[in-house]
Short mmCIF file of N, CA, C and O in Angstrom, two decimals:
data_model
loop_
_atom_site.label_atom_id
_atom_site.label_comp_id
_atom_site.label_asym_id
_atom_site.label_seq_id
_atom_site.Cartn_x
_atom_site.Cartn_y
_atom_site.Cartn_z
N MET A 1014 17.97 -10.94 -2.44
CA MET A 1014 17.29 -10.14 -1.51
C MET A 1014 18.17 -9.55 -0.56
O MET A 1014 19.11 -10.32 -0.45
N SER A 1015 18.31 -8.27 -0.56
CA SER A 1015 19.17 -7.56 0.70
C SER A 1015 19.00 -8.00 2.15
O SER A 1015 18.37 -8.29 2.48
N GLN A 1016 20.36 -8.35 2.49
CA GLN A 1016 20.36 -8.66 3.83
C GLN A 1016 19.96 -7.61 4.92
O GLN A 1016 19.54 -7.49 6.15
N ALA A 1017 20.23 -6.49 4.47
CA ALA A 1017 19.47 -5.51 4.94
C ALA A 1017 18.20 -5.29 5.35
O ALA A 1017 17.54 -4.29 6.44
N ILE A 1018 17.60 -5.78 4.50
CA ILE A 1018 15.95 -5.44 5.02
C ILE A 1018 15.74 -7.08 5.21
O ILE A 1018 15.67 -8.15 4.52
N THR A 1019 15.06 -7.02 6.59
CA THR A 1019 14.99 -8.33 7.06
C THR A 1019 12.87 -7.91 7.34
O THR A 1019 12.44 -7.01 7.32
N THR A 1020 12.73 -8.87 7.61
CA THR A 1020 11.22 -9.39 7.84
C THR A 1020 10.65 -10.27 8.98
O THR A 1020 11.47 -11.22 9.40
N ALA A 1021 10.18 -9.70 10.07
CA ALA A 1021 10.17 -10.37 11.31
C ALA A 1021 9.29 -11.77 10.71
O ALA A 1021 8.55 -12.17 10.00
N GLN A 1022 9.61 -12.93 11.81
CA GLN A 1022 8.84 -13.99 11.50
C GLN A 1022 7.61 -14.10 12.37
O GLN A 1022 7.01 -15.14 11.85
N ASP A 1023 7.34 -13.56 13.23
CA ASP A 1023 6.10 -13.86 13.97
C ASP A 1023 5.21 -12.50 13.55
O ASP A 1023 5.12 -11.68 13.07
N VAL A 1024 3.87 -13.48 13.68
CA VAL A 1024 2.60 -12.43 13.12
C VAL A 1024 2.69 -11.08 13.59
O VAL A 1024 2.19 -10.13 12.89
N GLU A 1025 2.47 -10.97 15.16
CA GLU A 1025 2.44 -9.73 15.31
C GLU A 1025 3.50 -8.71 15.31
O GLU A 1025 3.14 -7.63 14.50
N SER A 1026 4.62 -9.11 15.06
CA SER A 1026 5.70 -8.07 14.63
C SER A 1026 5.42 -7.88 13.08
O SER A 1026 5.67 -6.53 12.81
N LEU A 1027 5.40 -8.94 12.32
CA LEU A 1027 4.78 -8.88 11.05
C LEU A 1027 3.92 -7.71 10.56
O LEU A 1027 3.79 -6.67 9.68
N SER A 1028 2.65 -7.94 11.43
CA SER A 1028 1.83 -6.83 11.43
C SER A 1028 1.73 -5.35 11.45
O SER A 1028 1.43 -4.61 10.79
N LYS A 1029 2.79 -5.41 12.53
CA LYS A 1029 3.32 -4.12 12.98
C LYS A 1029 4.03 -3.36 11.65
O LYS A 1029 4.38 -2.13 11.44
N GLU A 1030 4.92 -4.28 11.16
CA GLU A 1030 5.89 -3.72 9.75
C GLU A 1030 4.90 -3.47 8.84
O GLU A 1030 4.95 -2.37 8.29
N VAL A 1031 3.79 -4.05 8.45
CA VAL A 1031 2.76 -3.86 7.61
C VAL A 1031 2.37 -2.61 7.71
O VAL A 1031 1.97 -1.78 7.01
N THR A 1032 1.73 -2.37 9.05
CA THR A 1032 0.72 -1.22 9.61
C THR A 1032 2.00 0.40 9.10
O THR A 1032 1.68 0.86 8.26
N CYS A 1033 3.25 -0.25 9.48
CA CYS A 1033 4.43 0.85 9.34
C CYS A 1033 4.78 1.14 7.40
O CYS A 1033 4.83 2.27 7.11
N MET A 1034 4.60 0.28 6.96
CA MET A 1034 4.69 0.24 5.53
C MET A 1034 3.51 1.05 5.03
O MET A 1034 3.94 2.04 4.06
N LYS A 1035 2.29 1.00 5.30
CA LYS A 1035 1.12 1.24 4.82
C LYS A 1035 1.49 3.29 5.14
O LYS A 1035 1.04 3.83 4.03
N MET A 1036 1.62 3.61 6.45
CA MET A 1036 2.12 4.87 6.65
C MET A 1036 2.73 5.22 5.81
O MET A 1036 2.97 6.70 5.51
N LEU A 1037 3.95 4.83 6.02
CA LEU A 1037 5.00 5.13 4.91
C LEU A 1037 4.66 5.39 3.66
O LEU A 1037 4.97 6.49 3.28
N LEU A 1038 4.40 4.73 3.00
CA LEU A 1038 3.51 5.16 1.72
C LEU A 1038 2.53 6.24 1.65
O LEU A 1038 2.62 7.05 0.62
N ALA A 1039 1.72 6.42 2.52
CA ALA A 1039 1.02 7.60 2.71
C ALA A 1039 1.87 8.84 2.73
O ALA A 1039 1.43 9.57 2.05
N CYS A 1040 3.02 8.92 3.68
CA CYS A 1040 3.44 9.88 3.82
C CYS A 1040 4.23 10.02 2.47
O CYS A 1040 4.55 11.28 2.25
N MET A 1041 4.93 9.26 1.77
CA MET A 1041 5.79 9.40 0.68
C MET A 1041 4.31 10.21 -0.36
O MET A 1041 4.92 10.76 -1.36
N LEU A 1042 3.39 9.40 -0.48
CA LEU A 1042 2.29 10.25 -1.51
C LEU A 1042 2.18 11.75 -0.83
O LEU A 1042 2.09 12.56 -1.94
N LYS A 1043 2.00 12.05 0.33
CA LYS A 1043 1.83 13.40 0.87
C LYS A 1043 3.20 14.32 0.31
O LYS A 1043 2.93 15.44 0.05
N SER A 1044 4.43 13.57 0.34
CA SER A 1044 5.80 14.30 0.08
C SER A 1044 5.58 14.61 -1.31
O SER A 1044 5.95 15.39 -2.23
N MET A 1045 4.94 13.88 -2.20
CA MET A 1045 4.93 13.93 -3.75
C MET A 1045 4.54 15.13 -4.29
O MET A 1045 4.66 15.61 -5.42
N GLY A 1046 3.56 15.63 -4.01
CA GLY A 1046 2.57 16.48 -4.81
C GLY A 1046 1.36 16.18 -4.97
O GLY A 1046 1.14 14.86 -5.38
N GLN A 1047 0.13 16.76 -5.53
CA GLN A 1047 -1.08 16.41 -5.49
C GLN A 1047 -1.07 15.69 -6.91
O GLN A 1047 -1.44 14.62 -6.93
N VAL A 1048 -0.60 16.28 -7.86
CA VAL A 1048 -0.60 15.77 -9.03
C VAL A 1048 0.17 14.23 -8.97
O VAL A 1048 -0.65 13.61 -9.96
N ASP A 1049 1.09 14.45 -8.70
CA ASP A 1049 2.00 13.23 -8.77
C ASP A 1049 1.72 12.09 -8.03
O ASP A 1049 1.48 11.00 -8.40
N ALA A 1050 0.94 12.37 -6.76
CA ALA A 1050 0.24 11.51 -5.78
C ALA A 1050 -0.92 10.83 -6.44
O ALA A 1050 -1.40 9.64 -6.21
N GLY A 1051 -1.78 11.92 -7.03
CA GLY A 1051 -3.10 11.37 -7.57
C GLY A 1051 -2.50 10.27 -8.89
O GLY A 1051 -3.37 9.51 -8.93
N LYS A 1052 -1.76 10.52 -9.49
CA LYS A 1052 -1.29 9.56 -10.72
C LYS A 1052 -0.94 8.27 -10.19
O LYS A 1052 -0.64 7.22 -10.59
N ALA A 1053 0.06 8.30 -8.86
CA ALA A 1053 0.64 6.92 -8.47
C ALA A 1053 -0.91 6.51 -7.48
O ALA A 1053 -0.93 4.82 -8.36
N ILE A 1054 -1.68 6.91 -7.16
CA ILE A 1054 -3.08 6.12 -6.57
C ILE A 1054 -4.04 5.63 -7.98
O ILE A 1054 -4.16 4.47 -7.87
N LEU A 1055 -3.62 6.33 -9.08
CA LEU A 1055 -4.64 6.01 -10.18
C LEU A 1055 -3.99 4.74 -10.75
O LEU A 1055 -4.76 3.79 -11.01
N ARG A 1056 -2.46 4.64 -10.61
CA ARG A 1056 -1.52 3.48 -11.37
C ARG A 1056 -2.21 2.45 -10.21
O ARG A 1056 -2.46 0.89 -10.83
N MET A 1057 -2.52 2.78 -8.95
CA MET A 1057 -2.52 1.52 -7.81
C MET A 1057 -3.78 0.72 -8.10
O MET A 1057 -4.04 -0.24 -8.21
N GLU A 1058 -4.91 1.94 -8.57
CA GLU A 1058 -6.18 1.48 -8.73
C GLU A 1058 -6.43 0.63 -10.22
O GLU A 1058 -7.19 -0.42 -10.32
N ARG A 1059 -5.51 1.32 -11.18
CA ARG A 1059 -5.55 0.40 -12.23
C ARG A 1059 -5.19 -1.08 -12.03
O ARG A 1059 -5.58 -1.99 -12.94
N GLN A 1060 -4.10 -1.24 -11.19
CA GLN A 1060 -3.64 -2.48 -10.91
C GLN A 1060 -4.23 -3.51 -10.24
O GLN A 1060 -4.30 -4.39 -10.40
N LEU A 1061 -5.37 -2.85 -9.38
CA LEU A 1061 -6.25 -3.45 -8.67
C LEU A 1061 -7.01 -4.17 -9.67
O LEU A 1061 -7.94 -5.15 -9.84
N SER A 1062 -7.67 -3.35 -10.76
CA SER A 1062 -8.76 -3.80 -11.74
C SER A 1062 -8.27 -4.94 -12.52
O SER A 1062 -8.97 -5.29 -13.19
N THR A 1063 -7.03 -5.24 -12.70
CA THR A 1063 -6.46 -5.98 -13.55
C THR A 1063 -6.25 -7.57 -12.65
O THR A 1063 -6.18 -8.57 -13.08
N LEU A 1064 -6.72 -7.18 -11.59
CA LEU A 1064 -6.55 -8.78 -10.65
C LEU A 1064 -8.02 -9.39 -10.89
O LEU A 1064 -8.87 -8.44 -10.89
N GLU A 1065 -7.72 -10.71 -10.55
CA GLU A 1065 -9.12 -11.64 -10.53
C GLU A 1065 -9.97 -11.43 -8.99
O GLU A 1065 -9.17 -11.37 -8.46
N GLU A 1066 -10.99 -11.98 -9.44
CA GLU A 1066 -11.96 -11.43 -7.81
C GLU A 1066 -11.18 -12.66 -7.09
O GLU A 1066 -10.72 -13.56 -7.48
N GLY A 1067 -11.12 -12.34 -5.88
CA GLY A 1067 -10.71 -13.07 -4.92
C GLY A 1067 -10.14 -12.43 -3.45
O GLY A 1067 -10.25 -11.36 -3.53
N GLU A 1068 -9.63 -13.51 -2.76
CA GLU A 1068 -8.98 -12.83 -1.32
C GLU A 1068 -7.64 -12.01 -1.91
O GLU A 1068 -8.09 -10.95 -0.91
N ASP A 1069 -6.71 -12.11 -2.79
CA ASP A 1069 -6.11 -11.21 -2.91
C ASP A 1069 -6.64 -9.93 -3.44
O ASP A 1069 -6.07 -8.97 -2.90
N LYS A 1070 -7.49 -9.88 -4.38
CA LYS A 1070 -8.05 -8.60 -4.90
C LYS A 1070 -8.78 -7.70 -3.73
O LYS A 1070 -8.55 -6.49 -3.41
N ALA A 1071 -9.44 -8.29 -2.72
CA ALA A 1071 -10.33 -7.70 -1.70
C ALA A 1071 -8.89 -7.01 -0.63
O ALA A 1071 -9.26 -6.17 -0.24
N GLN A 1072 -8.01 -7.98 -0.51
CA GLN A 1072 -7.12 -7.49 0.21
C GLN A 1072 -6.24 -6.44 -0.23
O GLN A 1072 -6.02 -5.27 0.53
N PHE A 1073 -5.70 -6.30 -1.24
CA PHE A 1073 -5.59 -5.24 -2.08
C PHE A 1073 -6.49 -4.28 -1.88
O PHE A 1073 -5.59 -2.89 -1.69
N SER A 1074 -7.57 -4.17 -2.30
CA SER A 1074 -8.70 -2.94 -2.41
C SER A 1074 -8.68 -2.41 -0.61
O SER A 1074 -8.48 -1.51 -0.72
N ALA A 1075 -8.58 -3.31 0.36
CA ALA A 1075 -8.62 -2.85 1.45
C ALA A 1075 -7.36 -1.99 2.04
O ALA A 1075 -7.55 -0.70 2.53
N THR A 1076 -6.18 -2.57 1.52
CA THR A 1076 -5.02 -1.98 1.90
C THR A 1076 -4.80 -0.60 1.13
O THR A 1076 -4.47 0.13 1.40
N LEU A 1077 -5.19 -0.66 -0.12
CA LEU A 1077 -5.09 0.67 -1.08
C LEU A 1077 -6.35 1.82 -0.16
O LEU A 1077 -5.79 2.98 -0.14
N GLN A 1078 -7.32 1.14 0.17
CA GLN A 1078 -8.40 2.14 0.79
C GLN A 1078 -7.89 2.89 2.21
O GLN A 1078 -7.90 3.93 2.14
N GLN A 1079 -7.25 2.07 3.05
CA GLN A 1079 -6.54 2.76 3.80
C GLN A 1079 -5.29 3.58 3.70
O GLN A 1079 -5.09 4.53 4.23
N ILE A 1080 -4.60 3.04 2.59
CA ILE A 1080 -3.62 4.06 2.26
C ILE A 1080 -3.90 5.35 2.08
O ILE A 1080 -3.60 6.41 2.07
N LYS A 1081 -5.24 5.34 1.07
CA LYS A 1081 -5.75 6.33 0.35
C LYS A 1081 -6.50 7.57 1.71
O LYS A 1081 -6.13 8.74 1.89
N ALA A 1082 -7.00 6.72 2.55
CA ALA A 1082 -7.96 7.38 3.60
C ALA A 1082 -6.51 7.90 4.34
O ALA A 1082 -6.69 9.41 4.67
N ALA A 1083 -5.43 7.56 4.84
CA ALA A 1083 -4.30 8.26 5.46
C ALA A 1083 -3.57 9.39 4.48
O ALA A 1083 -3.12 10.10 5.35
N TYR A 1084 -3.47 9.03 3.22
CA TYR A 1084 -3.14 10.17 2.70
C TYR A 1084 -4.09 11.29 2.67
O TYR A 1084 -3.53 12.34 2.60
N LEU A 1085 -5.22 11.12 2.53
CA LEU A 1085 -6.23 11.75 2.68
C LEU A 1085 -6.15 12.94 4.11
O LEU A 1085 -7.09 14.19 4.13
N ALA A 1086 -6.15 11.98 5.13
CA ALA A 1086 -6.19 12.92 6.45
C ALA A 1086 -5.55 13.70 6.59
O ALA A 1086 -4.35 14.31 6.05
#
């Protein structure tokens, strides 16, 4: 892994990094154009459908919903 990309060790800083990444992804989707962004979202939803039921799937789903809401805002 690149030394230029680091991750915070404390929970509060890490949660801020994750929030930032969600907003960054939403901004990237907005800049892609409607068709390409729609395709990317559909791919993420397909990926979600391949996950087994459980905590990981629930978290992925919640994260995807937040990204979609930010994209549509």
